[in-house]
PDB file of C-alpha atoms in Angstrom:
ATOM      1  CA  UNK A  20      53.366  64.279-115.285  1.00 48.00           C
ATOM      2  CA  UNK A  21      53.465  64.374-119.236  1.00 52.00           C
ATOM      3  CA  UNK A  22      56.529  63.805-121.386  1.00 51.00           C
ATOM      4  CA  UNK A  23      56.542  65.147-125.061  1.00 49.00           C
ATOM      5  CA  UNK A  24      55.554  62.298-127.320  1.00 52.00           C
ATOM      6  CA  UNK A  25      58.476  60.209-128.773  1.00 61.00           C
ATOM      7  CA  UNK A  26      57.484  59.114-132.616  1.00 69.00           C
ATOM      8  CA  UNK A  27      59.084  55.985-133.043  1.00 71.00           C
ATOM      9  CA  UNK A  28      57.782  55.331-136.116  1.00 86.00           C
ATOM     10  CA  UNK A  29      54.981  58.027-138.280  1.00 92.00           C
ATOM     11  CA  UNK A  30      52.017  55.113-136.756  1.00 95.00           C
ATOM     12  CA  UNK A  31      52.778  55.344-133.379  1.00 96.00           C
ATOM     13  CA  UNK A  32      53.679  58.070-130.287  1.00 96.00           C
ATOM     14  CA  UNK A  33      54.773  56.773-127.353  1.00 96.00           C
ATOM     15  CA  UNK A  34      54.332  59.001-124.104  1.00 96.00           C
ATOM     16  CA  UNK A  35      53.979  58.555-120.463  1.00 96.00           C
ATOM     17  CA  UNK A  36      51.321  60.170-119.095  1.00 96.00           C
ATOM     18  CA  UNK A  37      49.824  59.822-114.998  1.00 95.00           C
ATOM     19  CA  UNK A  38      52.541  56.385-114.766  1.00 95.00           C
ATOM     20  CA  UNK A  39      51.318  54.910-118.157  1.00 97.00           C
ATOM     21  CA  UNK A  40      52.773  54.549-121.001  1.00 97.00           C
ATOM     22  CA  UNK A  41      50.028  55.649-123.809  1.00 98.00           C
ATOM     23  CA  UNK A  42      51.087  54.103-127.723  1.00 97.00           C
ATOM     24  CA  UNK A  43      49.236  56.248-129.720  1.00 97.00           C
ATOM     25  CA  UNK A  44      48.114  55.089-133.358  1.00 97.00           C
ATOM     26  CA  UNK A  45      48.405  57.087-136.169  1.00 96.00           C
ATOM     27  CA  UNK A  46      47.248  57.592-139.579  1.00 96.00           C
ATOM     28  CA  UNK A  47      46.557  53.704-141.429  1.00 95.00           C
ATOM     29  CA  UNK A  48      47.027  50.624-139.166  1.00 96.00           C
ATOM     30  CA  UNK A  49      47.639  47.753-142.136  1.00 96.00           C
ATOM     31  CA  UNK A  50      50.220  45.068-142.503  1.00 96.00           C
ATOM     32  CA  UNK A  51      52.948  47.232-143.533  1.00 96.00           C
ATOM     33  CA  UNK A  52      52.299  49.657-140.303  1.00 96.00           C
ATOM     34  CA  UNK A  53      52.148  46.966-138.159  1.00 97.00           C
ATOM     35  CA  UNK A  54      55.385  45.684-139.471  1.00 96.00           C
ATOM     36  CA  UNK A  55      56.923  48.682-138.101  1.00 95.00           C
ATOM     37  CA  UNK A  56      54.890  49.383-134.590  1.00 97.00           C
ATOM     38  CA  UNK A  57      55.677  45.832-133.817  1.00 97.00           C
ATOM     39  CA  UNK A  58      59.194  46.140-132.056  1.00 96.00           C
ATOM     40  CA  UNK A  59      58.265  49.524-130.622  1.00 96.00           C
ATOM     41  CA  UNK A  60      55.545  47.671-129.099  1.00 97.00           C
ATOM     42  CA  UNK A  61      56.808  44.827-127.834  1.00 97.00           C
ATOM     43  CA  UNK A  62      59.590  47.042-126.194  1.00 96.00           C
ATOM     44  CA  UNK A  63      56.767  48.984-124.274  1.00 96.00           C
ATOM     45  CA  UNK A  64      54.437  45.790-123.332  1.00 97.00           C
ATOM     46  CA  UNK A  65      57.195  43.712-122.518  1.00 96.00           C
ATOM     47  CA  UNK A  66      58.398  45.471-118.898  1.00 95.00           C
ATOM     48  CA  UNK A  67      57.157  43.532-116.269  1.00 97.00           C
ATOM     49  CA  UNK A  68      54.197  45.715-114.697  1.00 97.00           C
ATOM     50  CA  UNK A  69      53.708  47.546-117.357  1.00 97.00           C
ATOM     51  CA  UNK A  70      50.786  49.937-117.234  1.00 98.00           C
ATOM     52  CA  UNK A  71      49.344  50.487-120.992  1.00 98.00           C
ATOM     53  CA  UNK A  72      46.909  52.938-122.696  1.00 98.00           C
ATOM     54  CA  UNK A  73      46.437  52.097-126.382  1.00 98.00           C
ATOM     55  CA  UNK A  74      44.941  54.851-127.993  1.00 98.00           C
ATOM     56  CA  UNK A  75      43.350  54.749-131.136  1.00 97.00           C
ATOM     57  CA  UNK A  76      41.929  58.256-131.327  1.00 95.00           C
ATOM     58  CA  UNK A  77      44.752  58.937-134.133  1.00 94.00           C
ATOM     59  CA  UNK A  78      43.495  56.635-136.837  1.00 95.00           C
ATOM     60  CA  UNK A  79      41.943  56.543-139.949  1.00 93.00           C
ATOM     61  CA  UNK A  80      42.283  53.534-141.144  1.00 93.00           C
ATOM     62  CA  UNK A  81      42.665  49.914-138.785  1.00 92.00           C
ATOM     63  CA  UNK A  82      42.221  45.864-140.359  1.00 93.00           C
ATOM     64  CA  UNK A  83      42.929  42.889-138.900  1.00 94.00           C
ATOM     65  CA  UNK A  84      47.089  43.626-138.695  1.00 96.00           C
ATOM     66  CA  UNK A  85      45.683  46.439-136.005  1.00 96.00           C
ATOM     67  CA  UNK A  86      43.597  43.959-134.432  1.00 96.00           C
ATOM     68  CA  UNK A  87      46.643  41.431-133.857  1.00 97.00           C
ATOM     69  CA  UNK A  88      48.774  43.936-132.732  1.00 98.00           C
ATOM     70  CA  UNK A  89      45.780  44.995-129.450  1.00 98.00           C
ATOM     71  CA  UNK A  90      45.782  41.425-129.177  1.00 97.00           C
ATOM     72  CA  UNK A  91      49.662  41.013-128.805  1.00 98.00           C
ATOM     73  CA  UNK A  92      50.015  44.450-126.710  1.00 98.00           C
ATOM     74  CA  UNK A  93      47.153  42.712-124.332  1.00 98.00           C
ATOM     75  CA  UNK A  94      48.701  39.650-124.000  1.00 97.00           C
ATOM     76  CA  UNK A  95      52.241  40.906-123.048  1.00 98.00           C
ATOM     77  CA  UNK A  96      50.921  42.881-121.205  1.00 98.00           C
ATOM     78  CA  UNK A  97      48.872  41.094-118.726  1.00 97.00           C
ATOM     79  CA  UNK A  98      51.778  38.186-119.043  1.00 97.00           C
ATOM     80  CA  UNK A  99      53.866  40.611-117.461  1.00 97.00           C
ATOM     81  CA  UNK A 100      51.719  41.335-114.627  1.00 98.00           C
ATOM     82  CA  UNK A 101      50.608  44.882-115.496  1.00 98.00           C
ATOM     83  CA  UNK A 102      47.293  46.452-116.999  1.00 97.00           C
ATOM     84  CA  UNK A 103      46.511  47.473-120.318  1.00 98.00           C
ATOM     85  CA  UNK A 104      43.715  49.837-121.500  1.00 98.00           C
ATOM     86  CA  UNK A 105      42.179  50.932-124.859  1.00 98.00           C
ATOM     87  CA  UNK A 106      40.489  54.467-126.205  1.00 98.00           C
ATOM     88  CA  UNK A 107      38.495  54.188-129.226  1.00 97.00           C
ATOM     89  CA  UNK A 108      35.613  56.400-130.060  1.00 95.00           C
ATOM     90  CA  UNK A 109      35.269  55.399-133.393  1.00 92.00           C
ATOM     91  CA  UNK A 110      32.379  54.125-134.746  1.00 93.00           C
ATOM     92  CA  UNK A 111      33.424  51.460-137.788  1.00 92.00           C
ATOM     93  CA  UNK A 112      36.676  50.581-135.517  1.00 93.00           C
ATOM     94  CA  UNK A 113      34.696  50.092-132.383  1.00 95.00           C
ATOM     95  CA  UNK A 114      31.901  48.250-134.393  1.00 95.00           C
ATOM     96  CA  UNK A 115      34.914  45.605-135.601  1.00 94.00           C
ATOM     97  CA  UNK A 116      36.222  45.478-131.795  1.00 96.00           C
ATOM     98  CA  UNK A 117      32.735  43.758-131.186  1.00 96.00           C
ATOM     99  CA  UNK A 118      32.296  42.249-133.863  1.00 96.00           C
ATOM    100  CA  UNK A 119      35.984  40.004-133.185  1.00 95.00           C
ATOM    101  CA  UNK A 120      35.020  39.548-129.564  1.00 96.00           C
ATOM    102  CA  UNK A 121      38.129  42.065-128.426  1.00 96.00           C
ATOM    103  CA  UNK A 122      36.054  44.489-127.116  1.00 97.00           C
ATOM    104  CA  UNK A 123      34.983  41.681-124.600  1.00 96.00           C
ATOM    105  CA  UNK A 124      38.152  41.489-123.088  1.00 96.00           C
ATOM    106  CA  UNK A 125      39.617  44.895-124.032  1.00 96.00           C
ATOM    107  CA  UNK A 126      36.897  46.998-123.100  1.00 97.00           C
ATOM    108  CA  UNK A 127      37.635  50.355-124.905  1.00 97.00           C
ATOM    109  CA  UNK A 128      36.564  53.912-123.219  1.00 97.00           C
ATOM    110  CA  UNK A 129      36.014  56.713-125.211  1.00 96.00           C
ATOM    111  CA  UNK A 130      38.443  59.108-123.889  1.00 96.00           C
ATOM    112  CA  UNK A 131      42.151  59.060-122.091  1.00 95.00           C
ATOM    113  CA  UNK A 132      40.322  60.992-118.946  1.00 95.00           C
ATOM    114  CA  UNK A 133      37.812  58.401-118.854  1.00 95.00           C
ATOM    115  CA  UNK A 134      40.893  55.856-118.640  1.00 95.00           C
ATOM    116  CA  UNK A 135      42.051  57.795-115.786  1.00 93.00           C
ATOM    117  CA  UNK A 136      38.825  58.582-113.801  1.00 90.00           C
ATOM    118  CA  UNK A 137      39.206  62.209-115.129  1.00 78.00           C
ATOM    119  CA  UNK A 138      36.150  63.927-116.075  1.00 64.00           C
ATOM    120  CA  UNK A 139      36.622  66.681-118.920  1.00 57.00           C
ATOM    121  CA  UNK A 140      35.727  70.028-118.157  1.00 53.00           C
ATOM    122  CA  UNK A 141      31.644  70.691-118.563  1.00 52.00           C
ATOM    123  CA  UNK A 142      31.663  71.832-122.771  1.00 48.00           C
ATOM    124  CA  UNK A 143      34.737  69.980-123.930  1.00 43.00           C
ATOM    125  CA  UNK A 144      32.767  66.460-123.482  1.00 43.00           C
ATOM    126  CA  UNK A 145      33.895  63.957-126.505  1.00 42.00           C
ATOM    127  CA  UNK A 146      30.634  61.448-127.408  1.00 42.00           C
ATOM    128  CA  UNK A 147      28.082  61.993-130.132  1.00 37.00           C
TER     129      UNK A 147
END
């Protein structure tokens, strides 16, 4: 079941969706973004068994604070004995999750339904 997204801070929605909890990134991901989606994030990575979707289909802008903050939700994350996935579809963003190895260990998917093992209906496919 879906619960209206919270907006903790203008960067970042937080929603449960299918028993995850899916941060979603808004707008520019920089140092002084991150600054602020840090203790939102480490409240939602931080519960033991936490199930994570990090979803990056919101942003327009993401540097290396973005990058430390996957790596951080990841790591708290799978310290706490849950599972964390990522959705990015962007091109430049994805190209600079394989370029810093992340992509290696936080494989992204496209798409949320993809996340889930949910295929969109035929005509509303996302993927150029």
């Amino acid at each position: 079941m879906r619960q209206e997204p919270a907006s903790p801070t203008r960067h970042l929605r937080v929603r449960r969706d299918r028993g995850h909890t899916v941060l979603e990134f808004r707008g520019e991901i920089d140092i002084a973004s991150a600054a602020e989606i840090v203790p939102h994030l480490d409240r939602e990575t931080g519960r033991p068994g936490a199930r994570v979707v990090l979803d990056l289909g919101g942003i327009e802008f993401f540097d290396c604070s973005g990058l430390r903050l996957l790596y951080r939700a990841r790591h708290r994350v799978l310290d706490g004995g849950g599972e964390v996935h990522l959705v990015c579809a962007h091109p430049l963003t994805l190209r600079m999750l394989r370029i810093t190895g992340l992509a290696g260990v936080l494989p992204p998917r496209p798409t949320l339904e993809e996340v889930f093992g949910v295929s969109p209906p035929a005509g509303r496919r996302t993927g150029h």
